[in-house]
PDB file of C-alpha atoms in Angstrom:
ATOM      1  CA  MET D   1     105.447 143.812 165.519  1.00 92.00           C
ATOM      2  CA  ILE D   2     104.469 141.623 163.046  1.00 97.00           C
ATOM      3  CA  LYS D   3     106.152 139.135 160.601  1.00 97.00           C
ATOM      4  CA  GLY D   4     107.897 139.571 157.544  1.00 98.00           C
ATOM      5  CA  THR D   5     104.950 138.208 155.584  1.00 98.00           C
ATOM      6  CA  GLU D   6     102.416 140.307 157.072  1.00 98.00           C
ATOM      7  CA  LEU D   7     104.920 143.335 156.502  1.00 98.00           C
ATOM      8  CA  PHE D   8     105.118 142.189 152.757  1.00 98.00           C
ATOM      9  CA  VAL D   9     101.595 142.068 152.149  1.00 98.00           C
ATOM     10  CA  LYS D  10     101.074 145.322 153.756  1.00 97.00           C
ATOM     11  CA  ALA D  11     104.060 146.942 151.412  1.00 98.00           C
ATOM     12  CA  LEU D  12     102.123 145.329 148.494  1.00 98.00           C
ATOM     13  CA  LYS D  13      98.998 147.422 149.280  1.00 97.00           C
ATOM     14  CA  ALA D  14     101.152 150.616 150.000  1.00 97.00           C
ATOM     15  CA  GLU D  15     102.424 150.049 146.712  1.00 98.00           C
ATOM     16  CA  GLY D  16      99.143 150.027 144.839  1.00 97.00           C
ATOM     17  CA  VAL D  17      99.718 146.495 143.619  1.00 98.00           C
ATOM     18  CA  ASP D  18      95.989 145.297 142.503  1.00 96.00           C
ATOM     19  CA  THR D  19      97.671 142.199 140.592  1.00 98.00           C
ATOM     20  CA  LEU D  20      99.903 139.544 141.828  1.00 98.00           C
ATOM     21  CA  PHE D  21     101.646 137.121 139.450  1.00 98.00           C
ATOM     22  CA  ALA D  22     102.628 134.134 141.648  1.00 98.00           C
ATOM     23  CA  TYR D  23     103.420 130.224 141.765  1.00 97.00           C
ATOM     24  CA  PRO D  24     103.832 128.572 145.251  1.00 96.00           C
ATOM     25  CA  GLY D  25     106.568 126.289 146.322  1.00 96.00           C
ATOM     26  CA  GLY D  26     108.357 125.720 149.506  1.00 95.00           C
ATOM     27  CA  GLN D  27     110.716 128.841 150.697  1.00 97.00           C
ATOM     28  CA  ALA D  28     107.341 130.903 149.506  1.00 97.00           C
ATOM     29  CA  VAL D  29     104.605 129.277 150.888  1.00 97.00           C
ATOM     30  CA  ASP D  30     104.786 131.580 154.074  1.00 97.00           C
ATOM     31  CA  LEU D  31     104.365 134.582 151.871  1.00 98.00           C
ATOM     32  CA  PHE D  32     101.482 133.142 149.984  1.00 97.00           C
ATOM     33  CA  ASP D  33      99.687 132.348 153.456  1.00 97.00           C
ATOM     34  CA  ALA D  34      99.882 135.955 154.339  1.00 97.00           C
ATOM     35  CA  LEU D  35      98.003 136.737 150.954  1.00 97.00           C
ATOM     36  CA  TYR D  36      95.380 133.921 151.685  1.00 94.00           C
ATOM     37  CA  ASP D  37      92.806 136.200 152.658  1.00 90.00           C
ATOM     38  CA  GLU D  38      93.699 139.240 151.107  1.00 92.00           C
ATOM     39  CA  HIS D  39      91.032 140.031 148.674  1.00 91.00           C
ATOM     40  CA  GLU D  40      92.347 143.685 147.405  1.00 94.00           C
ATOM     41  CA  ILE D  41      94.800 141.774 145.730  1.00 97.00           C
ATOM     42  CA  GLU D  42      94.085 139.538 142.691  1.00 97.00           C
ATOM     43  CA  MET D  43      96.203 136.551 142.427  1.00 96.00           C
ATOM     44  CA  ILE D  44      96.936 135.196 138.856  1.00 97.00           C
ATOM     45  CA  LEU D  45      98.506 131.573 139.341  1.00 96.00           C
ATOM     46  CA  PRO D  46     100.011 130.141 136.117  1.00 95.00           C
ATOM     47  CA  ARG D  47     100.868 126.827 134.887  1.00 93.00           C
ATOM     48  CA  HIS D  48     104.587 127.590 134.980  1.00 94.00           C
ATOM     49  CA  GLU D  49     107.080 130.585 135.998  1.00 97.00           C
ATOM     50  CA  GLN D  50     108.263 131.228 132.487  1.00 96.00           C
ATOM     51  CA  ALA D  51     104.798 132.217 131.758  1.00 96.00           C
ATOM     52  CA  LEU D  52     104.196 134.071 134.928  1.00 97.00           C
ATOM     53  CA  ILE D  53     106.839 136.481 134.384  1.00 98.00           C
ATOM     54  CA  HIS D  54     106.017 137.409 130.677  1.00 98.00           C
ATOM     55  CA  ALA D  55     102.295 137.854 131.679  1.00 98.00           C
ATOM     56  CA  ALA D  56     103.485 140.305 134.437  1.00 98.00           C
ATOM     57  CA  ASP D  57     105.518 141.941 131.819  1.00 97.00           C
ATOM     58  CA  GLY D  58     102.353 142.233 129.599  1.00 96.00           C
ATOM     59  CA  TYR D  59     100.480 143.594 132.570  1.00 96.00           C
ATOM     60  CA  ALA D  60     103.055 146.444 133.065  1.00 95.00           C
ATOM     61  CA  ARG D  61     103.118 147.229 129.278  1.00 91.00           C
ATOM     62  CA  SER D  62      99.640 147.504 129.000  1.00 89.00           C
ATOM     63  CA  THR D  63      98.238 149.404 132.373  1.00 90.00           C
ATOM     64  CA  GLY D  64     101.862 151.514 133.028  1.00 88.00           C
ATOM     65  CA  LYS D  65     101.777 150.291 136.480  1.00 94.00           C
ATOM     66  CA  VAL D  66     104.871 148.015 138.041  1.00 97.00           C
ATOM     67  CA  GLY D  67     104.251 144.185 137.114  1.00 98.00           C
ATOM     68  CA  VAL D  68     104.855 142.254 140.346  1.00 98.00           C
ATOM     69  CA  CYS D  69     106.064 138.437 140.684  1.00 98.00           C
ATOM     70  CA  LEU D  70     106.006 136.017 143.287  1.00 98.00           C
ATOM     71  CA  VAL D  71     108.051 132.656 143.406  1.00 98.00           C
ATOM     72  CA  THR D  72     110.045 130.269 145.593  1.00 98.00           C
ATOM     73  CA  SER D  73     113.736 129.702 145.338  1.00 97.00           C
ATOM     74  CA  GLY D  74     116.217 127.483 143.158  1.00 97.00           C
ATOM     75  CA  PRO D  75     113.996 126.491 139.791  1.00 97.00           C
ATOM     76  CA  GLY D  76     111.111 128.746 140.468  1.00 97.00           C
ATOM     77  CA  ALA D  77     113.917 131.694 140.458  1.00 98.00           C
ATOM     78  CA  THR D  78     115.739 130.866 137.610  1.00 98.00           C
ATOM     79  CA  ASN D  79     112.553 130.307 135.397  1.00 98.00           C
ATOM     80  CA  LEU D  80     112.130 134.003 135.518  1.00 98.00           C
ATOM     81  CA  VAL D  81     115.588 134.809 134.179  1.00 98.00           C
ATOM     82  CA  THR D  82     114.740 135.102 130.525  1.00 98.00           C
ATOM     83  CA  GLY D  83     111.709 137.421 131.221  1.00 98.00           C
ATOM     84  CA  ILE D  84     113.717 139.477 133.463  1.00 98.00           C
ATOM     85  CA  ALA D  85     116.106 139.991 130.737  1.00 98.00           C
ATOM     86  CA  THR D  86     113.268 141.178 128.426  1.00 97.00           C
ATOM     87  CA  ALA D  87     112.181 143.466 131.106  1.00 97.00           C
ATOM     88  CA  ASN D  88     115.580 144.984 131.150  1.00 97.00           C
ATOM     89  CA  TYR D  89     115.780 145.374 127.678  1.00 95.00           C
ATOM     90  CA  ASP D  90     112.618 146.612 126.608  1.00 94.00           C
ATOM     91  CA  SER D  91     112.618 149.030 130.002  1.00 94.00           C
ATOM     92  CA  VAL D  92     109.468 147.188 131.362  1.00 96.00           C
ATOM     93  CA  PRO D  93     109.032 147.983 135.490  1.00 97.00           C
ATOM     94  CA  LEU D  94     108.620 144.523 137.154  1.00 98.00           C
ATOM     95  CA  VAL D  95     109.632 143.702 140.762  1.00 98.00           C
ATOM     96  CA  CYS D  96     110.250 140.139 141.010  1.00 98.00           C
ATOM     97  CA  PHE D  97     110.107 138.521 144.813  1.00 98.00           C
ATOM     98  CA  THR D  98     111.757 135.154 145.021  1.00 98.00           C
ATOM     99  CA  GLY D  99     111.698 133.092 148.252  1.00 98.00           C
ATOM    100  CA  GLN D 100     115.345 131.561 149.340  1.00 98.00           C
ATOM    101  CA  VAL D 101     116.473 129.315 151.866  1.00 97.00           C
ATOM    102  CA  PRO D 102     117.244 130.750 155.153  1.00 96.00           C
ATOM    103  CA  LEU D 103     120.473 132.762 155.794  1.00 95.00           C
ATOM    104  CA  GLY D 104     122.091 129.944 157.363  1.00 93.00           C
ATOM    105  CA  LEU D 105     121.829 127.399 154.645  1.00 93.00           C
ATOM    106  CA  MET D 106     122.943 129.686 151.770  1.00 91.00           C
ATOM    107  CA  GLY D 107     126.051 129.021 150.227  1.00 90.00           C
ATOM    108  CA  ASN D 108     125.778 125.158 151.538  1.00 92.00           C
ATOM    109  CA  ASP D 109     124.309 123.651 148.627  1.00 88.00           C
ATOM    110  CA  ALA D 110     121.153 123.393 150.220  1.00 91.00           C
ATOM    111  CA  PHE D 111     117.894 121.898 148.641  1.00 93.00           C
ATOM    112  CA  GLN D 112     116.442 124.138 145.749  1.00 92.00           C
ATOM    113  CA  GLU D 113     119.179 126.726 146.798  1.00 95.00           C
ATOM    114  CA  VAL D 114     120.425 129.257 144.058  1.00 96.00           C
ATOM    115  CA  ASP D 115     122.176 132.616 144.190  1.00 97.00           C
ATOM    116  CA  ILE D 116     119.530 134.523 141.996  1.00 98.00           C
ATOM    117  CA  VAL D 117     120.949 137.586 142.993  1.00 98.00           C
ATOM    118  CA  GLY D 118     124.383 136.525 141.255  1.00 97.00           C
ATOM    119  CA  ILE D 119     122.521 135.090 138.190  1.00 98.00           C
ATOM    120  CA  THR D 120     120.440 138.307 137.690  1.00 98.00           C
ATOM    121  CA  ARG D 121     122.780 141.133 138.466  1.00 97.00           C
ATOM    122  CA  ASN D 122     123.570 141.798 135.198  1.00 97.00           C
ATOM    123  CA  ILE D 123     120.026 141.762 133.835  1.00 98.00           C
ATOM    124  CA  CYS D 124     117.949 144.041 136.063  1.00 98.00           C
ATOM    125  CA  LYS D 125     118.233 147.657 137.341  1.00 98.00           C
ATOM    126  CA  TYR D 126     118.750 146.250 141.005  1.00 97.00           C
ATOM    127  CA  ALA D 127     118.822 142.754 142.657  1.00 98.00           C
ATOM    128  CA  VAL D 128     119.422 142.241 146.520  1.00 98.00           C
ATOM    129  CA  THR D 129     118.716 139.426 149.359  1.00 98.00           C
ATOM    130  CA  VAL D 130     117.211 140.652 152.187  1.00 98.00           C
ATOM    131  CA  ARG D 131     119.557 139.734 155.119  1.00 97.00           C
ATOM    132  CA  LYS D 132     118.016 141.524 157.914  1.00 97.00           C
ATOM    133  CA  ARG D 133     114.359 141.753 158.767  1.00 97.00           C
ATOM    134  CA  GLU D 134     114.685 145.517 159.872  1.00 97.00           C
ATOM    135  CA  ASP D 135     115.869 146.228 156.304  1.00 97.00           C
ATOM    136  CA  LEU D 136     112.987 144.386 154.711  1.00 98.00           C
ATOM    137  CA  ALA D 137     110.329 147.506 154.524  1.00 98.00           C
ATOM    138  CA  ARG D 138     113.108 149.796 153.274  1.00 98.00           C
ATOM    139  CA  ILE D 139     114.350 147.524 150.708  1.00 98.00           C
ATOM    140  CA  ILE D 140     111.118 146.755 149.164  1.00 98.00           C
ATOM    141  CA  LYS D 141     110.120 150.675 149.183  1.00 98.00           C
ATOM    142  CA  ASN D 142     113.246 151.066 147.162  1.00 98.00           C
ATOM    143  CA  ALA D 143     112.601 148.334 144.871  1.00 98.00           C
ATOM    144  CA  PHE D 144     109.369 149.894 143.547  1.00 98.00           C
ATOM    145  CA  TYR D 145     110.973 153.140 143.435  1.00 97.00           C
ATOM    146  CA  ILE D 146     113.680 151.880 141.326  1.00 98.00           C
ATOM    147  CA  ALA D 147     111.781 149.782 139.074  1.00 98.00           C
ATOM    148  CA  ARG D 148     109.182 152.627 138.070  1.00 95.00           C
ATOM    149  CA  THR D 149     111.767 155.857 138.031  1.00 94.00           C
ATOM    150  CA  GLY D 150     114.189 157.124 135.655  1.00 91.00           C
ATOM    151  CA  LYS D 151     114.487 154.531 132.679  1.00 92.00           C
ATOM    152  CA  PRO D 152     112.331 151.599 134.053  1.00 95.00           C
ATOM    153  CA  GLY D 153     113.260 148.391 134.532  1.00 97.00           C
ATOM    154  CA  PRO D 154     113.302 144.977 136.442  1.00 98.00           C
ATOM    155  CA  VAL D 155     114.092 144.534 140.188  1.00 98.00           C
ATOM    156  CA  VAL D 156     114.762 141.269 141.921  1.00 98.00           C
ATOM    157  CA  VAL D 157     114.255 140.904 145.694  1.00 98.00           C
ATOM    158  CA  ASP D 158     115.270 137.907 147.135  1.00 98.00           C
ATOM    159  CA  ILE D 159     113.511 137.012 150.504  1.00 98.00           C
ATOM    160  CA  PRO D 160     114.900 134.080 152.906  1.00 98.00           C
ATOM    161  CA  LYS D 161     112.650 132.128 154.748  1.00 97.00           C
ATOM    162  CA  ASP D 162     113.775 133.094 158.470  1.00 96.00           C
ATOM    163  CA  ILE D 163     113.535 136.913 156.988  1.00 98.00           C
ATOM    164  CA  GLN D 164     109.855 135.950 156.108  1.00 98.00           C
ATOM    165  CA  LEU D 165     109.122 134.583 159.674  1.00 97.00           C
ATOM    166  CA  ALA D 166     110.979 137.252 161.734  1.00 97.00           C
ATOM    167  CA  MET D 167     109.155 139.842 163.879  1.00 97.00           C
ATOM    168  CA  GLY D 168     109.770 143.174 163.494  1.00 97.00           C
ATOM    169  CA  SER D 169     108.465 146.738 162.976  1.00 96.00           C
ATOM    170  CA  ASP D 170     105.095 147.021 161.134  1.00 96.00           C
ATOM    171  CA  GLU D 171     106.185 150.579 159.658  1.00 97.00           C
ATOM    172  CA  TYR D 172     106.330 150.890 156.108  1.00 97.00           C
ATOM    173  CA  PRO D 173     108.286 154.080 154.836  1.00 96.00           C
ATOM    174  CA  SER D 174     106.514 156.978 152.701  1.00 93.00           C
ATOM    175  CA  GLU D 175     109.808 158.208 151.198  1.00 92.00           C
ATOM    176  CA  VAL D 176     112.894 157.082 149.470  1.00 93.00           C
ATOM    177  CA  ASN D 177     116.471 158.369 149.878  1.00 90.00           C
ATOM    178  CA  ILE D 178     118.731 156.035 147.654  1.00 93.00           C
ATOM    179  CA  ARG D 179     122.454 157.584 147.897  1.00 90.00           C
ATOM    180  CA  GLY D 180     123.661 157.143 144.203  1.00 88.00           C
ATOM    181  CA  TYR D 181     120.391 156.718 142.702  1.00 92.00           C
ATOM    182  CA  LYS D 182     118.802 160.435 141.828  1.00 89.00           C
ATOM    183  CA  PRO D 183     117.061 160.025 138.510  1.00 89.00           C
ATOM    184  CA  SER D 184     116.227 163.160 136.638  1.00 82.00           C
ATOM    185  CA  GLU D 185     112.822 163.819 136.230  1.00 77.00           C
ATOM    186  CA  GLY D 186     112.893 166.794 134.006  1.00 78.00           C
ATOM    187  CA  VAL D 187     113.569 167.278 130.412  1.00 81.00           C
ATOM    188  CA  HIS D 188     117.454 168.203 128.802  1.00 85.00           C
ATOM    189  CA  VAL D 189     116.600 171.787 127.207  1.00 91.00           C
ATOM    190  CA  GLY D 190     120.018 171.214 125.263  1.00 92.00           C
ATOM    191  CA  GLN D 191     119.016 167.771 123.859  1.00 91.00           C
ATOM    192  CA  ILE D 192     115.422 169.234 122.644  1.00 90.00           C
ATOM    193  CA  LYS D 193     117.383 171.977 120.836  1.00 94.00           C
ATOM    194  CA  ARG D 194     119.511 169.476 119.133  1.00 94.00           C
ATOM    195  CA  ALA D 195     116.609 167.130 118.008  1.00 90.00           C
ATOM    196  CA  LEU D 196     115.318 170.627 116.652  1.00 91.00           C
ATOM    197  CA  ALA D 197     117.821 171.503 114.763  1.00 94.00           C
ATOM    198  CA  GLU D 198     118.473 167.915 113.174  1.00 93.00           C
ATOM    199  CA  LEU D 199     114.617 168.182 112.258  1.00 91.00           C
ATOM    200  CA  LYS D 200     115.022 171.269 110.560  1.00 91.00           C
ATOM    201  CA  ASN D 201     117.858 170.315 108.265  1.00 94.00           C
ATOM    202  CA  ALA D 202     116.350 167.104 107.751  1.00 94.00           C
ATOM    203  CA  LYS D 203     115.226 166.793 103.924  1.00 93.00           C
ATOM    204  CA  LYS D 204     112.741 163.978 104.526  1.00 94.00           C
ATOM    205  CA  PRO D 205     112.435 163.596 108.624  1.00 94.00           C
ATOM    206  CA  VAL D 206     110.548 160.493 110.068  1.00 95.00           C
ATOM    207  CA  PHE D 207     109.478 159.665 113.568  1.00 96.00           C
ATOM    208  CA  LEU D 208     110.248 156.302 114.422  1.00 96.00           C
ATOM    209  CA  CYS D 209     108.642 155.387 117.474  1.00 94.00           C
ATOM    210  CA  GLY D 210     109.006 152.407 119.891  1.00 90.00           C
ATOM    211  CA  GLY D 211     107.546 151.507 123.186  1.00 84.00           C
ATOM    212  CA  GLY D 212     109.381 153.824 125.297  1.00 85.00           C
ATOM    213  CA  VAL D 213     106.606 156.136 124.348  1.00 89.00           C
ATOM    214  CA  ASN D 214     104.129 153.804 125.890  1.00 83.00           C
ATOM    215  CA  ILE D 215     106.121 152.944 128.684  1.00 81.00           C
ATOM    216  CA  ALA D 216     107.133 156.970 129.420  1.00 82.00           C
ATOM    217  CA  HIS D 217     103.247 157.585 129.089  1.00 83.00           C
ATOM    218  CA  ALA D 218     103.643 159.947 126.332  1.00 89.00           C
ATOM    219  CA  ARG D 219     101.298 158.700 123.655  1.00 91.00           C
ATOM    220  CA  LYS D 220      99.453 162.334 123.905  1.00 95.00           C
ATOM    221  CA  GLU D 221     102.271 164.322 123.540  1.00 95.00           C
ATOM    222  CA  MET D 222     103.806 162.128 120.623  1.00 95.00           C
ATOM    223  CA  GLN D 223     100.327 162.300 118.821  1.00 96.00           C
ATOM    224  CA  GLN D 224     100.538 166.414 119.458  1.00 96.00           C
ATOM    225  CA  LEU D 225     103.710 166.304 118.320  1.00 94.00           C
ATOM    226  CA  ALA D 226     103.372 164.352 115.033  1.00 95.00           C
ATOM    227  CA  GLU D 227     100.488 166.558 114.149  1.00 96.00           C
ATOM    228  CA  LYS D 228     101.746 169.896 114.914  1.00 94.00           C
ATOM    229  CA  THR D 229     104.854 168.998 112.455  1.00 92.00           C
ATOM    230  CA  GLY D 230     103.180 166.831 110.093  1.00 94.00           C
ATOM    231  CA  ILE D 231     106.092 164.376 109.863  1.00 95.00           C
ATOM    232  CA  PRO D 232     105.109 161.100 109.351  1.00 96.00           C
ATOM    233  CA  VAL D 233     105.056 158.150 112.013  1.00 97.00           C
ATOM    234  CA  VAL D 234     106.553 154.554 111.921  1.00 97.00           C
ATOM    235  CA  THR D 235     106.408 152.122 114.754  1.00 93.00           C
ATOM    236  CA  THR D 236     108.804 149.680 116.031  1.00 90.00           C
TER     237      THR D 236
END
């Protein structure tokens, strides 16, 4: 049996997180305490949450890994909104952890209480508040899976303070099974044939490449395609 905060650290390590962009605050301070002696995860402390999430975004774009954020409730969480929207529109994988007031205070206009799930629901792939300690591990596992699979994007996980401090199992799942979310990992042959037909009929074909080539780790394949076809390339 371990605290939710200890499970949080265990989950980050299991997901291969080596860099955490984080800014402390009251409803997240216990998560920071759990990270204090953890030397496998480098913590980047910005001067503002707005800068923090853009830094995590840049980290994800440049490394191909999931960018991970940790902030407190209320203004700490709302300062992430523009960065979450940016990542959503550019398909950048982020997992944003926000502290939250205890479950009993939610919906009561408590100090620095904001419905961050309601605010970000339309600008991320998935947003959820953890309401049971026994769901914490599964939700974190799902968050990383959703962020990095299919069309990548940001995920928001809101963790109330009492869930952070609650005791529970130390098990972290190794597999994900989300009903209704089964992203395709293959290639649609019909789409490739259609693209080839359009290229053959084009008088002056041009490849217009965007950030998706980088996000999809397809730089080598794109280079090979350009060299094989001789079609000129421009980038956004």
